[in-house]
PDB file of C-alpha atoms in Angstrom:
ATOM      1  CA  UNK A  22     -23.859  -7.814-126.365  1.00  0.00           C
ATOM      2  CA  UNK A  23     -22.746 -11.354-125.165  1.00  0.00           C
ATOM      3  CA  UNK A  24     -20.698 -11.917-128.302  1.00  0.00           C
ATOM      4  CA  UNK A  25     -18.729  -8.316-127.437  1.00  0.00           C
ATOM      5  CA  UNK A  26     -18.246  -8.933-123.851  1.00  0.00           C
ATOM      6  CA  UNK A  27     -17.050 -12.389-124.581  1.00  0.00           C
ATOM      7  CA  UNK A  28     -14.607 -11.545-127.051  1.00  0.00           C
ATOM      8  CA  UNK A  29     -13.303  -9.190-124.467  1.00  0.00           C
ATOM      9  CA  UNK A  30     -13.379 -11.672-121.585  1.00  0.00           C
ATOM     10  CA  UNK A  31     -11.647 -14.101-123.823  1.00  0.00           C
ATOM     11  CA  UNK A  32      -9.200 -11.742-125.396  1.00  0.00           C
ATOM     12  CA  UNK A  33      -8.148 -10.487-121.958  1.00  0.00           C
ATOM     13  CA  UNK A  34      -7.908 -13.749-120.138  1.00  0.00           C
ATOM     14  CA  UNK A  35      -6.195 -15.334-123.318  1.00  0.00           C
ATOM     15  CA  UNK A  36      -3.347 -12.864-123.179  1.00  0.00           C
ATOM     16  CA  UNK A  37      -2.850 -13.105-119.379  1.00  0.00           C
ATOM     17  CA  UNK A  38      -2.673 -16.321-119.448  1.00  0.00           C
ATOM     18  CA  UNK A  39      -0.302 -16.832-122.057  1.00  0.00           C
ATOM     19  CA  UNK A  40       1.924 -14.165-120.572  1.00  0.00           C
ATOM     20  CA  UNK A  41       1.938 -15.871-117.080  1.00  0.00           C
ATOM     21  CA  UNK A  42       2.713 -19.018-119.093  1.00  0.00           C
ATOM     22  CA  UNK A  43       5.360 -16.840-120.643  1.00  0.00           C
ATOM     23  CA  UNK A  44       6.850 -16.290-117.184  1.00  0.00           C
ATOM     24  CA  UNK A  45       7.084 -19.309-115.825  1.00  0.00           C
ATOM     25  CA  UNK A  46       9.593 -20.339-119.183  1.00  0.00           C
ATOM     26  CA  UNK A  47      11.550 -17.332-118.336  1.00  0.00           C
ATOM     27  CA  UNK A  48      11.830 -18.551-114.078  1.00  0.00           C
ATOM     28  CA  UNK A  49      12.416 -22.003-115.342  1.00  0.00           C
ATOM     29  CA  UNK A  50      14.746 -21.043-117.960  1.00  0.00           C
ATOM     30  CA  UNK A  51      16.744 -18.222-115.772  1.00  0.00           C
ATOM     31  CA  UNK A  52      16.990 -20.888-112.698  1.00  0.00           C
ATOM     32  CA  UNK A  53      18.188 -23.875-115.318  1.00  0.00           C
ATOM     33  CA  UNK A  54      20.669 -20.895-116.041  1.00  0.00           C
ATOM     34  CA  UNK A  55      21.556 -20.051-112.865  1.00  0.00           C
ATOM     35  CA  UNK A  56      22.131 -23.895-111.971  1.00  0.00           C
ATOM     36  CA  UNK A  57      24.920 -24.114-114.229  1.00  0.00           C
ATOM     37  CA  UNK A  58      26.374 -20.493-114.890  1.00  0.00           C
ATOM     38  CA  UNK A  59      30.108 -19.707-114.220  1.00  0.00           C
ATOM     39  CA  UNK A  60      31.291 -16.206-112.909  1.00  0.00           C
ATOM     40  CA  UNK A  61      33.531 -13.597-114.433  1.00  0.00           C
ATOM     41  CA  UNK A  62      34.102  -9.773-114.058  1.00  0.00           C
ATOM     42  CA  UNK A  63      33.054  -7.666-116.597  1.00  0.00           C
ATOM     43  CA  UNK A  64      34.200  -3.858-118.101  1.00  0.00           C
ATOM     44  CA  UNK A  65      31.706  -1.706-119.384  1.00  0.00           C
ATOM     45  CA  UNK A  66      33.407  -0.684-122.718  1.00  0.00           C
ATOM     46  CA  UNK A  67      30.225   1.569-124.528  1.00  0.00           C
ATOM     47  CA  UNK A  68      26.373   1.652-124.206  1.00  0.00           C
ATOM     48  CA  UNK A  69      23.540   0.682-127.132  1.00  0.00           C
ATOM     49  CA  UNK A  70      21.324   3.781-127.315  1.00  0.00           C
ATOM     50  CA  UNK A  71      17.477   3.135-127.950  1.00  0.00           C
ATOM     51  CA  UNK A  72      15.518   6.608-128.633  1.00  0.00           C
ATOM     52  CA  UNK A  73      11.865   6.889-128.622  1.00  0.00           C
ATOM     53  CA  UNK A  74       9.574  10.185-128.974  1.00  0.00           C
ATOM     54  CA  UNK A  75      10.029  10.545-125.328  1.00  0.00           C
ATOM     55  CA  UNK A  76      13.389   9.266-124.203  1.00  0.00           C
ATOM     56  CA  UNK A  77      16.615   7.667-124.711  1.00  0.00           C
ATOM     57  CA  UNK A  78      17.175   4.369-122.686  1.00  0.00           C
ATOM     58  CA  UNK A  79      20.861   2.850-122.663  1.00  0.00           C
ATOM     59  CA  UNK A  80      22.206  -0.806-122.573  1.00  0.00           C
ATOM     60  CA  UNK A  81      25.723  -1.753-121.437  1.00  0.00           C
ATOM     61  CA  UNK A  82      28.333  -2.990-123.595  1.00  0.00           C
ATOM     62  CA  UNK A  83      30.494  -5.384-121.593  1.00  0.00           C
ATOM     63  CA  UNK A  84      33.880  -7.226-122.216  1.00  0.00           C
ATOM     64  CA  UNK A  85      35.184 -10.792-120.204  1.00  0.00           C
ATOM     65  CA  UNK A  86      37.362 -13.460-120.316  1.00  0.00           C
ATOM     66  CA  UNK A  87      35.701 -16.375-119.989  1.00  0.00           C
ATOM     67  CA  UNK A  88      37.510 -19.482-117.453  1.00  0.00           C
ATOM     68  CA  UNK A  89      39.444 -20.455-120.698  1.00  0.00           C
ATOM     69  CA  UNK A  90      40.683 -16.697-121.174  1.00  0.00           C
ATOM     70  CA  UNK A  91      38.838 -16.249-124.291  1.00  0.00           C
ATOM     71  CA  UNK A  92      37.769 -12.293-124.356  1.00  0.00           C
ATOM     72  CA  UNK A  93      34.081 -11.928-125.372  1.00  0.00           C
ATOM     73  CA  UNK A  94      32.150  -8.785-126.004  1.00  0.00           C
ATOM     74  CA  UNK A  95      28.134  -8.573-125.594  1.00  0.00           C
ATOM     75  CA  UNK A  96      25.292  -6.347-124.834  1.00  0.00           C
ATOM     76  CA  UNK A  97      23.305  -6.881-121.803  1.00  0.00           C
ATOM     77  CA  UNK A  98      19.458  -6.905-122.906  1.00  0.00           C
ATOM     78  CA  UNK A  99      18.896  -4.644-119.810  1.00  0.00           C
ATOM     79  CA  UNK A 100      17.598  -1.523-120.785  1.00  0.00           C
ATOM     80  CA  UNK A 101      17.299   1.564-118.271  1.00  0.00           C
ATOM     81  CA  UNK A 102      16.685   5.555-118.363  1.00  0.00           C
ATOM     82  CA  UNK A 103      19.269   7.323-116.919  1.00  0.00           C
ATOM     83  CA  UNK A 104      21.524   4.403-117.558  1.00  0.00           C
ATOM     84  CA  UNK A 105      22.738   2.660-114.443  1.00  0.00           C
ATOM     85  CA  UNK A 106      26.699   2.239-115.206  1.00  0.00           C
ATOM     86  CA  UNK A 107      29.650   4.568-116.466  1.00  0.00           C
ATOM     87  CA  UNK A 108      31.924   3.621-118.811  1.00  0.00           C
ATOM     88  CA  UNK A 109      35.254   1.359-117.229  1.00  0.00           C
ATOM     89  CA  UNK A 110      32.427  -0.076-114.211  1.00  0.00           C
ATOM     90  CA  UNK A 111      33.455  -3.187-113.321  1.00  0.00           C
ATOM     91  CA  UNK A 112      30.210  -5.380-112.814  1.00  0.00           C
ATOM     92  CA  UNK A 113      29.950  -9.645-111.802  1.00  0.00           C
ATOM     93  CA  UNK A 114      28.486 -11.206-114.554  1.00  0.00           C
ATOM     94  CA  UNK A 115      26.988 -15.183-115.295  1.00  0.00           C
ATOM     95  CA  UNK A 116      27.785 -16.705-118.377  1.00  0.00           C
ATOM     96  CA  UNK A 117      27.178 -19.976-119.962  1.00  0.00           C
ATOM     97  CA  UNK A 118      31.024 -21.557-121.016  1.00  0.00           C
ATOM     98  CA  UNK A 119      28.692 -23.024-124.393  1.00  0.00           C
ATOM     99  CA  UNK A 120      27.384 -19.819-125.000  1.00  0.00           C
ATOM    100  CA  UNK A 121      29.340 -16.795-122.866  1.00  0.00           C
ATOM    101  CA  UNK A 122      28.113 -14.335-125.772  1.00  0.00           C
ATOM    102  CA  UNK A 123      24.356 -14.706-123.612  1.00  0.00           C
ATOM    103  CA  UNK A 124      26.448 -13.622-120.068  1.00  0.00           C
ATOM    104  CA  UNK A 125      23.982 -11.759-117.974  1.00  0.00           C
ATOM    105  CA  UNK A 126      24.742  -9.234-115.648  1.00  0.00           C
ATOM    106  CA  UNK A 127      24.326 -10.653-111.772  1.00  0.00           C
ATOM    107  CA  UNK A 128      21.813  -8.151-110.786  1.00  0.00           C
ATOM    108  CA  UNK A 129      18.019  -8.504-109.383  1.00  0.00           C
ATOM    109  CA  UNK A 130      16.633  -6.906-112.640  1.00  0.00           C
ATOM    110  CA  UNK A 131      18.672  -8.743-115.447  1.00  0.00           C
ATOM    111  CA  UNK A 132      17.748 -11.899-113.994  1.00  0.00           C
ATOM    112  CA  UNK A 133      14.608 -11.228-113.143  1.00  0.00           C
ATOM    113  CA  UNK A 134      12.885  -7.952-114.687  1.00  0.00           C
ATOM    114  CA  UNK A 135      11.974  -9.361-117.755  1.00  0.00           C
ATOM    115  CA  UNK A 136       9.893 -12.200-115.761  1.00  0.00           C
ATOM    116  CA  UNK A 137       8.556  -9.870-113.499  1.00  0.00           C
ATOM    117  CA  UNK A 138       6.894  -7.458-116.310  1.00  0.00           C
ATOM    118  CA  UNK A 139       5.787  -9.772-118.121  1.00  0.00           C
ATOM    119  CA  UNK A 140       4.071 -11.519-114.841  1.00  0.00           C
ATOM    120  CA  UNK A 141       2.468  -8.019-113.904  1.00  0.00           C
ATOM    121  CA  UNK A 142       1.067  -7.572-117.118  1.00  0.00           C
ATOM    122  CA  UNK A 143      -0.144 -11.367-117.471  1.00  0.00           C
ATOM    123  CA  UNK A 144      -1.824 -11.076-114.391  1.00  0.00           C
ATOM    124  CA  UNK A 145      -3.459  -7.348-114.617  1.00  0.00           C
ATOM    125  CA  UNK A 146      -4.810  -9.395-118.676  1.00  0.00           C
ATOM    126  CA  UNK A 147      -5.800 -12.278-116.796  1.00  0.00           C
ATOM    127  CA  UNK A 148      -7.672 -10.097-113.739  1.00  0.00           C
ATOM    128  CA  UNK A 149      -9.645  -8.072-115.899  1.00  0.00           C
ATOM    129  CA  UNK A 150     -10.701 -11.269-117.896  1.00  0.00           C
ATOM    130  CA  UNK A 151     -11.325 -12.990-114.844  1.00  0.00           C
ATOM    131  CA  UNK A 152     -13.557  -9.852-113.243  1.00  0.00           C
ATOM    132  CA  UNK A 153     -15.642  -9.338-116.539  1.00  0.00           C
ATOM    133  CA  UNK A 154     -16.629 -13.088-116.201  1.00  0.00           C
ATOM    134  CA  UNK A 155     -17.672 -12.952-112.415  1.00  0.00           C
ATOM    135  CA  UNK A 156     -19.624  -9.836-112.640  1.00  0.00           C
ATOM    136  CA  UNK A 157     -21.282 -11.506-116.020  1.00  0.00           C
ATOM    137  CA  UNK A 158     -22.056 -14.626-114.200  1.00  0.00           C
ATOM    138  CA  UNK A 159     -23.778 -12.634-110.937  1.00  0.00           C
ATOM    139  CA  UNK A 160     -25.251 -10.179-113.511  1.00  0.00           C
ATOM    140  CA  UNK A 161     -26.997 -13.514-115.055  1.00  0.00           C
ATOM    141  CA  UNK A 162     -27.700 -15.229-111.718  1.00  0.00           C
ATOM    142  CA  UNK A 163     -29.688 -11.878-110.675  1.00  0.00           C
ATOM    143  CA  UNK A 164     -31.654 -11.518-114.239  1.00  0.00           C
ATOM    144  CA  UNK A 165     -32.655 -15.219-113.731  1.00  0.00           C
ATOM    145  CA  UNK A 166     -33.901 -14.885-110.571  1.00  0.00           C
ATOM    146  CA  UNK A 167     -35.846 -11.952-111.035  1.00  0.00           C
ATOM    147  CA  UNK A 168     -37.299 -13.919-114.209  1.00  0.00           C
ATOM    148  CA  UNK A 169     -38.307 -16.901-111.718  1.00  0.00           C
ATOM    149  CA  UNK A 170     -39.135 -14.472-108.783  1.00  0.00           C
ATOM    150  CA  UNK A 171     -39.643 -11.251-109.961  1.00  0.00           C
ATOM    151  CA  UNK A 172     -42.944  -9.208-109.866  1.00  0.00           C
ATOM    152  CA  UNK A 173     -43.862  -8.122-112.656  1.00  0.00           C
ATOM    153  CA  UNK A 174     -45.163  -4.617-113.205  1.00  0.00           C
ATOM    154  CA  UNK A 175     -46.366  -3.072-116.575  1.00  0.00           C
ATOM    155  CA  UNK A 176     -44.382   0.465-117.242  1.00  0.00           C
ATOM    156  CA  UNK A 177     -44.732   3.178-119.839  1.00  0.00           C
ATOM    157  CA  UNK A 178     -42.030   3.674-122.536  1.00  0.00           C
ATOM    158  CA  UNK A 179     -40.067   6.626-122.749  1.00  0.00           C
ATOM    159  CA  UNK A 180     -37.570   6.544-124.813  1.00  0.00           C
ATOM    160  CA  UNK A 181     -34.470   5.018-126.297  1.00  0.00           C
ATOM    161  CA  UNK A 182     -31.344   6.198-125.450  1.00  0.00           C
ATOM    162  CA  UNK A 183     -27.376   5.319-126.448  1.00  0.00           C
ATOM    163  CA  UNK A 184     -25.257   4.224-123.468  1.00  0.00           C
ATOM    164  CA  UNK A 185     -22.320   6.592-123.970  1.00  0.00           C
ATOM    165  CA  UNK A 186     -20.507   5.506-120.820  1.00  0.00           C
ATOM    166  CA  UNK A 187     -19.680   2.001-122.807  1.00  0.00           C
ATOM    167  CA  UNK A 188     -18.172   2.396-126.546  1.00  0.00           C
ATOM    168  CA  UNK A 189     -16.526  -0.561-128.228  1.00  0.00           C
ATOM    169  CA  UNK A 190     -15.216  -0.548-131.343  1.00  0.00           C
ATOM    170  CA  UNK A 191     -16.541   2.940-131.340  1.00  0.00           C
ATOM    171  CA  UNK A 192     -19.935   1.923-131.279  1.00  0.00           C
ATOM    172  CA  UNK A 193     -22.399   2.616-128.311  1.00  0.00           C
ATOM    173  CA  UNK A 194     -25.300   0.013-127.077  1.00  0.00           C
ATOM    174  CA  UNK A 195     -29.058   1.756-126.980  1.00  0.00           C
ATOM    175  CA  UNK A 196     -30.938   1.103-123.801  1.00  0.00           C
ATOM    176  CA  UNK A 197     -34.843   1.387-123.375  1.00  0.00           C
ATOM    177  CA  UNK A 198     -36.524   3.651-120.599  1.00  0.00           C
ATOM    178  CA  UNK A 199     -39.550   3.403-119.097  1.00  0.00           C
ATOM    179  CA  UNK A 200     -41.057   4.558-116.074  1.00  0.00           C
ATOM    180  CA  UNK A 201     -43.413   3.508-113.468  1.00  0.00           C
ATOM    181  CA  UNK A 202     -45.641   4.913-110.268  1.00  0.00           C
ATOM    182  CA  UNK A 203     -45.150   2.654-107.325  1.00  0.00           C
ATOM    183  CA  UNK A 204     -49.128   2.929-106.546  1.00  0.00           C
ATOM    184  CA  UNK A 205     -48.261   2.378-102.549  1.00  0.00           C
ATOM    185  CA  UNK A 206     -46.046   5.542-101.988  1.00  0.00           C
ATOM    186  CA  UNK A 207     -46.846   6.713-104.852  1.00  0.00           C
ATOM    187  CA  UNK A 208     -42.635   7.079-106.116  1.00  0.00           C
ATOM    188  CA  UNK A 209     -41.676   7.642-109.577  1.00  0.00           C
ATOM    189  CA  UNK A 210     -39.331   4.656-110.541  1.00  0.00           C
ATOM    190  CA  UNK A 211     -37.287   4.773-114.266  1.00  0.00           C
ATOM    191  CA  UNK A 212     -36.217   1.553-115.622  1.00  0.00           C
ATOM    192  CA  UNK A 213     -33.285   1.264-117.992  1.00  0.00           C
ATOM    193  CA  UNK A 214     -32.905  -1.898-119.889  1.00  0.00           C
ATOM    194  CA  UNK A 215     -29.591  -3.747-120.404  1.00  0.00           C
ATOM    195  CA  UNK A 216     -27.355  -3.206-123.101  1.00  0.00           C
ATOM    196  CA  UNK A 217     -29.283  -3.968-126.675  1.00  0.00           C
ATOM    197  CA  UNK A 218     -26.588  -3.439-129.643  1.00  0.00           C
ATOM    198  CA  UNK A 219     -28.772  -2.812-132.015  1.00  0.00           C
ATOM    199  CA  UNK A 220     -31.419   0.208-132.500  1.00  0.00           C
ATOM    200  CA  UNK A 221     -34.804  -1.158-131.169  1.00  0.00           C
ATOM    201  CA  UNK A 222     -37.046   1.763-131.815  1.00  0.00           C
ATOM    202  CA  UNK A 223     -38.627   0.231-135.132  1.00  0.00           C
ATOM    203  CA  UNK A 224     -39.895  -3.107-132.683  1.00  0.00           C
ATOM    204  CA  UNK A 225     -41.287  -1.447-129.623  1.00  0.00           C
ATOM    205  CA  UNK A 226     -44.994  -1.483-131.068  1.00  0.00           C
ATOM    206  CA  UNK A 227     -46.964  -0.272-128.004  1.00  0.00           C
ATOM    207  CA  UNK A 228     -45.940   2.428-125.005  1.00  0.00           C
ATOM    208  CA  UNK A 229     -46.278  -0.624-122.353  1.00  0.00           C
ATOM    209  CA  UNK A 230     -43.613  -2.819-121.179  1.00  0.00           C
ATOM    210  CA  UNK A 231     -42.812  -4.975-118.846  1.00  0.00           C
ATOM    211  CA  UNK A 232     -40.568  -4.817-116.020  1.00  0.00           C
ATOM    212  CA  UNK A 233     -40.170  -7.490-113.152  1.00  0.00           C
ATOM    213  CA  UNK A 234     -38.725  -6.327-109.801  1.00  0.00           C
ATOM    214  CA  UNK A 235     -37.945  -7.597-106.104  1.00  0.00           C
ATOM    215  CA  UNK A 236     -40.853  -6.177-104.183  1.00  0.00           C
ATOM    216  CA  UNK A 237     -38.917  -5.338-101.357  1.00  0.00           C
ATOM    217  CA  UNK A 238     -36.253  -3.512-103.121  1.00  0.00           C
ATOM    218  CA  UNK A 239     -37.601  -2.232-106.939  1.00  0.00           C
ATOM    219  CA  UNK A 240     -33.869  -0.764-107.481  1.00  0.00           C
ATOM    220  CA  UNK A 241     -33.084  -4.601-108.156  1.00  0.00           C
ATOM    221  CA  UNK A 242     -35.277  -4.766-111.945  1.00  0.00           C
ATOM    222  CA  UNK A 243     -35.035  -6.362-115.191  1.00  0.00           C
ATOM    223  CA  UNK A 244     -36.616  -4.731-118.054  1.00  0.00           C
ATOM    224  CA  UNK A 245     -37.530  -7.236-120.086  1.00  0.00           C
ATOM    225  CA  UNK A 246     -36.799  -7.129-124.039  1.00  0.00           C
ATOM    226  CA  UNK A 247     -37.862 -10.769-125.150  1.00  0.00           C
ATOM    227  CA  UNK A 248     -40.219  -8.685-127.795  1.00  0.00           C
ATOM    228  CA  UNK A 249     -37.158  -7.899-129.529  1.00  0.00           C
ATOM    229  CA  UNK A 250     -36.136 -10.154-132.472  1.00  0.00           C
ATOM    230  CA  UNK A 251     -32.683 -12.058-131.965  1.00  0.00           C
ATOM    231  CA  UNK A 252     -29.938 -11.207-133.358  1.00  0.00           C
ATOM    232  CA  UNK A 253     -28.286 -14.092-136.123  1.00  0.00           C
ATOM    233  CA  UNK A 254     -24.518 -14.818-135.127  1.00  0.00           C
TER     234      UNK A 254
END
């Protein structure tokens, strides 16, 4: 279990964070641009067509003259669906005199849409990385302190049952159940262990195990399943 959630966690937070790495080059980069760029007017002469299974998205084909009156012809790396210009549109662009063939056009989402996607999806990576790892770390602060303050209570065994609500890998944990009568009100509790990703039917020996729970609140339990053997990395 801990080495699947942690290649998650790590996975996830590993790709966030590179991608919000990945977006502060493209800030830095577009404002070292910006610092520097020269301005021109631009034609829209024809559009780049990209098809996929469910639509067609269009990027502008653009001619200039740069300051020294050299023409130069490029494609904006701005993609959209319906496209945004007609052809003859006149449009500002920005343009490096070393390099005009990487102009950009001077709108909001040339500049800045490719840093913004990639900063949405860095931090939605990074967030769910960042949420597994809190909710393991109060998941483990609440098993250890039922194990150091926890009564514990001796259940019957009822089963063992696949957790279908979690697959990874297309695989499913197994979870024990067991049951117990409160003997002061006389309330059926049932107990589910935590995730075990491996079938533990062949090494529960006896119908009895043990459960510790907060007195004052037996919803808050830990089944515990130090009988089972450990798995070998």
């Amino acid at each position: 279990k801990m080495t699947m959630t942690s290649t998650i966690k790590y996975l996830f937070g590993s790709i966030g964070l590179a991608m919000l790495v990945g977006m502060l080059f493209i800030y830095q980069s577009n404002q070292s641009f910006l610092a520097t760029a020269h301005t021109a007017e631009g034609t829209i002469i024809d559009f780049v067509r990209s098809r996929s299974e469910n639509s067609t998205t269009y990027a502008p084909v653009i001619a200039f003259y740069t300051q020294d009156d050299e023409e130069t012809i490029f494609t904006s790396s701005s993609f959209s669906s319906p496209g945004k210009y007609s052809i003859n549109e006149k449009v500002e662009l920005l343009y490096q005199p070393a390099n005009p063939i990487d102009a950009k056009i001077n709108s909001f989402f040339s500049l800045w849409g490719g840093c913004m996607i990639v900063g949405i999806l860095g931090s939605s990576f990074f967030s769910v990385g960042l949420i597994i790892t809190l909710v393991g770390r109060s998941k483990k602060k609440r098993i250890n302190d039922l194990k150091s303050n926890g009564t514990p209570i001796e259940t019957t065994f009822q089963s063992v049952e696949i957790n279908g609500s979690l697959v990874v890998n297309g695989s499913s944990p197994y979870q024990i159940h067991t049951q117990w009568t409160n003997p002061e009100n006389a309330k059926l509790h049932i107990f589910k262990s935590e995730n075990i990703w491996f079938d533990p039917s062949n090494h529960i020996k006896n119908d009895k195990i043990t459960v510790l729970i907060d007195r004052n609140n037996p919803k808050k339990y830990y089944v515990d399943t130090s009988f089972l053997p450990e798995v070998a990395a």
